[in-house]
PDB file of C-alpha atoms in Angstrom:
ATOM      1  CA  THR Q   4      -0.211   0.058  -0.154  1.00  0.00           C
ATOM      2  CA  GLN Q   5       1.033   3.459  -0.635  1.00  0.00           C
ATOM      3  CA  ARG Q   6       1.575   5.904   2.247  1.00  0.00           C
ATOM      4  CA  GLY Q   7      -1.244   8.231   2.735  1.00  0.00           C
ATOM      5  CA  VAL Q   8      -3.887   6.143   1.017  1.00  0.00           C
ATOM      6  CA  LYS Q   9      -6.970   5.269   2.564  1.00  0.00           C
ATOM      7  CA  ARG Q  10      -7.960   1.581   2.303  1.00  0.00           C
ATOM      8  CA  ALA Q  11     -11.624   0.473   2.840  1.00  0.00           C
ATOM      9  CA  SER Q  12     -10.580  -1.711   5.383  1.00  0.00           C
ATOM     10  CA  VAL Q  13      -9.080   0.788   7.875  1.00  0.00           C
ATOM     11  CA  GLU Q  14     -11.754   3.043   7.488  1.00  0.00           C
ATOM     12  CA  LEU Q  15     -14.282  -0.012   8.687  1.00  0.00           C
ATOM     13  CA  ALA Q  16     -11.783  -0.332  11.651  1.00  0.00           C
ATOM     14  CA  ARG Q  17     -12.195   3.166  12.422  1.00  0.00           C
ATOM     15  CA  SER Q  18     -16.069   3.078  12.148  1.00  0.00           C
ATOM     16  CA  PHE Q  19     -16.209   0.114  14.521  1.00  0.00           C
ATOM     17  CA  ALA Q  20     -13.579   2.190  16.745  1.00  0.00           C
ATOM     18  CA  HIS Q  21     -15.903   5.069  16.799  1.00  0.00           C
ATOM     19  CA  ALA Q  22     -18.816   2.843  17.727  1.00  0.00           C
ATOM     20  CA  THR Q  23     -17.131   1.178  20.290  1.00  0.00           C
ATOM     21  CA  ALA Q  24     -16.490   4.588  21.991  1.00  0.00           C
ATOM     22  CA  GLY Q  25     -20.293   5.553  21.233  1.00  0.00           C
ATOM     23  CA  GLN Q  26     -19.115   7.995  18.704  1.00  0.00           C
ATOM     24  CA  LEU Q  27     -21.845   6.778  16.326  1.00  0.00           C
ATOM     25  CA  ARG Q  28     -22.064   9.983  14.191  1.00  0.00           C
ATOM     26  CA  GLU Q  29     -18.302   9.495  13.297  1.00  0.00           C
ATOM     27  CA  ALA Q  30     -18.738   5.705  12.878  1.00  0.00           C
ATOM     28  CA  ASP Q  31     -21.426   6.512  10.178  1.00  0.00           C
ATOM     29  CA  ALA Q  32     -19.255   8.926   8.648  1.00  0.00           C
ATOM     30  CA  ALA Q  33     -16.248   6.490   8.628  1.00  0.00           C
ATOM     31  CA  PHE Q  34     -18.479   3.809   7.377  1.00  0.00           C
ATOM     32  CA  ARG Q  35     -19.692   6.146   4.216  1.00  0.00           C
ATOM     33  CA  SER Q  36     -15.900   6.543   3.680  1.00  0.00           C
ATOM     34  CA  ALA Q  37     -15.151   2.802   3.498  1.00  0.00           C
ATOM     35  CA  ALA Q  38     -18.075   2.619   1.042  1.00  0.00           C
ATOM     36  CA  ASP Q  39     -17.099   4.889  -1.273  1.00  0.00           C
ATOM     37  CA  ILE Q  40     -13.623   3.703  -1.492  1.00  0.00           C
ATOM     38  CA  ASP Q  41     -14.483  -0.282  -1.855  1.00  0.00           C
ATOM     39  CA  PRO Q  42     -18.479  -0.745  -1.341  1.00  0.00           C
ATOM     40  CA  TYR Q  43     -17.406  -4.526  -1.322  1.00  0.00           C
ATOM     41  CA  ALA Q  44     -15.040  -4.662   1.808  1.00  0.00           C
ATOM     42  CA  THR Q  45     -16.399  -6.324   4.795  1.00  0.00           C
ATOM     43  CA  ILE Q  46     -13.192  -6.958   6.931  1.00  0.00           C
ATOM     44  CA  PRO Q  47     -12.004  -4.165   8.964  1.00  0.00           C
ATOM     45  CA  GLN Q  48      -8.386  -3.994   9.257  1.00  0.00           C
ATOM     46  CA  LEU Q  49      -7.792  -4.718  13.019  1.00  0.00           C
ATOM     47  CA  GLY Q  50      -3.947  -3.986  14.291  1.00  0.00           C
ATOM     48  CA  PHE Q  51      -1.322  -3.588  11.751  1.00  0.00           C
ATOM     49  CA  PRO Q  52      -1.416  -4.615   8.358  1.00  0.00           C
ATOM     50  CA  GLY Q  53      -1.263  -8.207   7.997  1.00  0.00           C
ATOM     51  CA  GLY Q  54      -1.995  -8.504  11.622  1.00  0.00           C
ATOM     52  CA  ARG Q  55      -5.892  -9.136  11.420  1.00  0.00           C
ATOM     53  CA  LEU Q  56      -7.363 -11.256  14.135  1.00  0.00           C
ATOM     54  CA  PRO Q  57      -7.286 -14.786  13.712  1.00  0.00           C
ATOM     55  CA  GLU Q  58     -11.246 -15.466  13.350  1.00  0.00           C
ATOM     56  CA  ALA Q  59     -11.190 -12.105  10.600  1.00  0.00           C
ATOM     57  CA  PRO Q  60     -14.769 -10.988  12.049  1.00  0.00           C
ATOM     58  CA  ASN Q  61     -16.619  -9.075   9.605  1.00  0.00           C
ATOM     59  CA  TYR Q  62     -17.962  -5.489  10.265  1.00  0.00           C
ATOM     60  CA  GLN Q  63     -21.498  -6.479  10.605  1.00  0.00           C
ATOM     61  CA  SER Q  64     -20.727  -9.161  13.482  1.00  0.00           C
ATOM     62  CA  LEU Q  65     -18.487  -6.518  15.258  1.00  0.00           C
ATOM     63  CA  ILE Q  66     -21.349  -3.997  15.360  1.00  0.00           C
ATOM     64  CA  GLU Q  67     -23.899  -7.208  16.832  1.00  0.00           C
ATOM     65  CA  LYS Q  68     -21.499  -6.816  19.873  1.00  0.00           C
ATOM     66  CA  LEU Q  69     -22.488  -3.618  20.456  1.00  0.00           C
ATOM     67  CA  GLU Q  70     -26.090  -3.793  20.740  1.00  0.00           C
ATOM     68  CA  LYS Q  71     -26.389  -3.523  24.348  1.00  0.00           C
ATOM     69  CA  ALA Q  72     -24.436   0.003  24.021  1.00  0.00           C
ATOM     70  CA  LEU Q  73     -26.412   1.047  20.773  1.00  0.00           C
ATOM     71  CA  ALA Q  74     -29.829   0.130  22.303  1.00  0.00           C
ATOM     72  CA  LYS Q  75     -28.957   2.729  25.700  1.00  0.00           C
ATOM     73  CA  GLN Q  76     -28.892   5.673  23.051  1.00  0.00           C
ATOM     74  CA  ARG Q  77     -32.837   5.773  22.696  1.00  0.00           C
ATOM     75  CA  GLY Q  78     -34.420   8.777  20.553  1.00  0.00           C
ATOM     76  CA  SER Q  79     -31.348   9.232  18.837  1.00  0.00           C
ATOM     77  CA  PRO Q  80     -30.944   8.336  14.845  1.00  0.00           C
ATOM     78  CA  TYR Q  81     -27.587   7.182  15.145  1.00  0.00           C
ATOM     79  CA  PRO Q  82     -27.976   3.793  16.524  1.00  0.00           C
ATOM     80  CA  HIS Q  83     -30.062   2.985  13.717  1.00  0.00           C
ATOM     81  CA  LEU Q  84     -27.626   4.558  11.135  1.00  0.00           C
ATOM     82  CA  VAL Q  85     -24.796   2.159  12.588  1.00  0.00           C
ATOM     83  CA  ARG Q  86     -27.034  -1.105  12.508  1.00  0.00           C
ATOM     84  CA  ALA Q  87     -28.375  -0.166   9.104  1.00  0.00           C
ATOM     85  CA  ASP Q  88     -24.496   0.782   7.927  1.00  0.00           C
ATOM     86  CA  ALA Q  89     -23.549  -2.903   9.177  1.00  0.00           C
ATOM     87  CA  PHE Q  90     -26.486  -4.774   7.795  1.00  0.00           C
ATOM     88  CA  LEU Q  91     -25.637  -2.738   4.299  1.00  0.00           C
ATOM     89  CA  ASN Q  92     -22.131  -4.184   4.477  1.00  0.00           C
ATOM     90  CA  ALA Q  93     -23.297  -7.777   4.919  1.00  0.00           C
ATOM     91  CA  GLY Q  94     -25.712  -7.645   2.199  1.00  0.00           C
ATOM     92  CA  PHE Q  95     -28.874  -7.692   4.319  1.00  0.00           C
ATOM     93  CA  LEU Q  96     -30.432  -5.084   2.346  1.00  0.00           C
ATOM     94  CA  ASP Q  97     -34.163  -5.552   3.278  1.00  0.00           C
ATOM     95  CA  LYS Q  98     -32.972  -5.167   7.174  1.00  0.00           C
ATOM     96  CA  ALA Q  99     -30.653  -2.070   6.025  1.00  0.00           C
ATOM     97  CA  VAL Q 100     -33.659  -0.466   4.763  1.00  0.00           C
ATOM     98  CA  ILE Q 101     -35.778  -1.161   7.595  1.00  0.00           C
ATOM     99  CA  GLU Q 102     -32.969   0.650   9.829  1.00  0.00           C
ATOM    100  CA  TYR Q 103     -32.380   3.367   7.566  1.00  0.00           C
ATOM    101  CA  THR Q 104     -36.041   4.468   7.839  1.00  0.00           C
ATOM    102  CA  ARG Q 105     -35.882   4.237  11.666  1.00  0.00           C
ATOM    103  CA  ALA Q 106     -33.009   6.369  11.661  1.00  0.00           C
ATOM    104  CA  LEU Q 107     -35.280   9.155   9.585  1.00  0.00           C
ATOM    105  CA  GLU Q 108     -38.248   8.003  11.699  1.00  0.00           C
ATOM    106  CA  ALA Q 109     -36.230   9.434  14.670  1.00  0.00           C
ATOM    107  CA  ASP Q 110     -34.675  12.488  12.664  1.00  0.00           C
ATOM    108  CA  GLY Q 111     -35.585  13.259   9.511  1.00  0.00           C
ATOM    109  CA  SER Q 112     -32.863  15.755   8.841  1.00  0.00           C
ATOM    110  CA  GLN Q 113     -30.605  12.706   8.393  1.00  0.00           C
ATOM    111  CA  TRP Q 114     -29.194  12.930   4.839  1.00  0.00           C
ATOM    112  CA  ALA Q 115     -26.761  10.122   5.500  1.00  0.00           C
ATOM    113  CA  ALA Q 116     -29.689   7.830   6.445  1.00  0.00           C
ATOM    114  CA  TYR Q 117     -31.327   8.819   2.880  1.00  0.00           C
ATOM    115  CA  LEU Q 118     -28.219   8.349   1.282  1.00  0.00           C
ATOM    116  CA  GLY Q 119     -27.657   4.840   3.010  1.00  0.00           C
ATOM    117  CA  ARG Q 120     -31.523   3.620   2.354  1.00  0.00           C
ATOM    118  CA  CYS Q 121     -30.670   4.919  -1.399  1.00  0.00           C
ATOM    119  CA  SER Q 122     -27.739   2.391  -1.841  1.00  0.00           C
ATOM    120  CA  ALA Q 123     -29.599  -0.536  -0.302  1.00  0.00           C
ATOM    121  CA  GLN Q 124     -32.914   0.747  -2.390  1.00  0.00           C
ATOM    122  CA  ALA Q 125     -30.596   0.420  -5.690  1.00  0.00           C
ATOM    123  CA  GLU Q 126     -29.234  -3.134  -4.916  1.00  0.00           C
ATOM    124  CA  LEU Q 127     -32.738  -4.208  -4.397  1.00  0.00           C
ATOM    125  CA  GLN Q 128     -33.603  -2.858  -7.666  1.00  0.00           C
ATOM    126  CA  ALA Q 129     -36.038  -0.306  -6.422  1.00  0.00           C
ATOM    127  CA  HIS Q 130     -34.596   2.349  -8.626  1.00  0.00           C
ATOM    128  CA  ASP Q 131     -37.452   4.782  -8.048  1.00  0.00           C
ATOM    129  CA  ALA Q 132     -37.441   4.856  -4.316  1.00  0.00           C
ATOM    130  CA  ALA Q 133     -33.177   4.851  -4.624  1.00  0.00           C
ATOM    131  CA  GLU Q 134     -33.584   7.843  -6.806  1.00  0.00           C
ATOM    132  CA  GLN Q 135     -35.995  10.043  -4.419  1.00  0.00           C
ATOM    133  CA  ASP Q 136     -33.937   8.849  -1.806  1.00  0.00           C
ATOM    134  CA  CYS Q 137     -30.689  10.696  -3.321  1.00  0.00           C
ATOM    135  CA  ARG Q 138     -32.716  13.488  -4.264  1.00  0.00           C
ATOM    136  CA  ASP Q 139     -33.985  13.865  -0.443  1.00  0.00           C
ATOM    137  CA  ALA Q 140     -30.508  13.584   0.480  1.00  0.00           C
ATOM    138  CA  ILE Q 141     -29.404  16.286  -1.977  1.00  0.00           C
ATOM    139  CA  ARG Q 142     -32.363  18.516  -0.784  1.00  0.00           C
ATOM    140  CA  LEU Q 143     -30.656  18.200   2.679  1.00  0.00           C
ATOM    141  CA  ALA Q 144     -27.224  18.547   1.948  1.00  0.00           C
ATOM    142  CA  PRO Q 145     -26.949  20.357  -1.258  1.00  0.00           C
ATOM    143  CA  VAL Q 146     -23.153  21.055  -0.754  1.00  0.00           C
ATOM    144  CA  GLU Q 147     -22.539  17.358  -0.441  1.00  0.00           C
ATOM    145  CA  ALA Q 148     -20.803  15.395  -3.505  1.00  0.00           C
ATOM    146  CA  GLN Q 149     -21.711  11.905  -2.084  1.00  0.00           C
ATOM    147  CA  PRO Q 150     -25.728  12.356  -2.875  1.00  0.00           C
ATOM    148  CA  ARG Q 151     -25.006  13.571  -6.106  1.00  0.00           C
ATOM    149  CA  VAL Q 152     -22.718  10.858  -6.973  1.00  0.00           C
ATOM    150  CA  ARG Q 153     -24.938   8.335  -5.811  1.00  0.00           C
ATOM    151  CA  LEU Q 154     -27.692   9.683  -7.967  1.00  0.00           C
ATOM    152  CA  VAL Q 155     -25.887   9.605 -11.055  1.00  0.00           C
ATOM    153  CA  ASN Q 156     -24.986   5.738 -10.374  1.00  0.00           C
ATOM    154  CA  VAL Q 157     -28.438   5.228  -9.351  1.00  0.00           C
ATOM    155  CA  LEU Q 158     -29.611   6.875 -12.814  1.00  0.00           C
ATOM    156  CA  ALA Q 159     -26.686   4.985 -14.743  1.00  0.00           C
ATOM    157  CA  SER Q 160     -28.059   1.753 -13.769  1.00  0.00           C
ATOM    158  CA  GLU Q 161     -31.594   2.626 -14.916  1.00  0.00           C
ATOM    159  CA  PRO Q 162     -32.530   1.400 -18.602  1.00  0.00           C
ATOM    160  CA  SER Q 163     -33.487   4.758 -19.327  1.00  0.00           C
ATOM    161  CA  ARG Q 164     -30.558   7.239 -20.131  1.00  0.00           C
ATOM    162  CA  ARG Q 165     -32.675  10.410 -20.514  1.00  0.00           C
ATOM    163  CA  ARG Q 166     -33.050  10.374 -16.683  1.00  0.00           C
ATOM    164  CA  LEU Q 167     -28.895  10.121 -16.655  1.00  0.00           C
ATOM    165  CA  SER Q 168     -28.730  12.896 -18.743  1.00  0.00           C
ATOM    166  CA  ALA Q 169     -31.021  15.099 -16.578  1.00  0.00           C
ATOM    167  CA  ALA Q 170     -28.919  13.942 -13.182  1.00  0.00           C
ATOM    168  CA  LEU Q 171     -25.598  14.939 -14.886  1.00  0.00           C
ATOM    169  CA  LYS Q 172     -26.944  18.314 -15.679  1.00  0.00           C
ATOM    170  CA  GLU Q 173     -28.244  18.531 -12.163  1.00  0.00           C
ATOM    171  CA  ALA Q 174     -25.252  17.551 -10.574  1.00  0.00           C
ATOM    172  CA  ALA Q 175     -23.115  19.895 -12.555  1.00  0.00           C
ATOM    173  CA  GLU Q 176     -24.971  22.993 -11.283  1.00  0.00           C
TER     174      GLU Q 176
END
């Protein structure tokens, strides 16, 4: 690896460390960073490079171990975001959609929940729902690049290329 280059496995480990410390907003941000680097990374790098734990736990199993701590933060959207991120990472897309929705029920201004739910919806081939979630994330966070990039990706997977053209124009604005 090159010096200064972020690796998805390191970002997953950072996300888990934040979650362990009860810093759930930061845990979600680190997860999104890992997903942007490599959406298929599932094993956090714990320890030094090459020094992974023998059983090599995946991100979702590590977050499950924090369930008691997550349950203590009632009323906050962040436990739902962290659980949803773990489900998304493990491929449990329906569960991820449910947890992202719960995060939005707790706080409808969480653009990251819309973005995560968009990813899960897109994987489930629910393109209209994914597109709407991306647009809601853009509305809530107009200066963030992630929702615009995700919208373009969602529309690129659609059969209709006209929608992609409109999204590219919107993203450029």
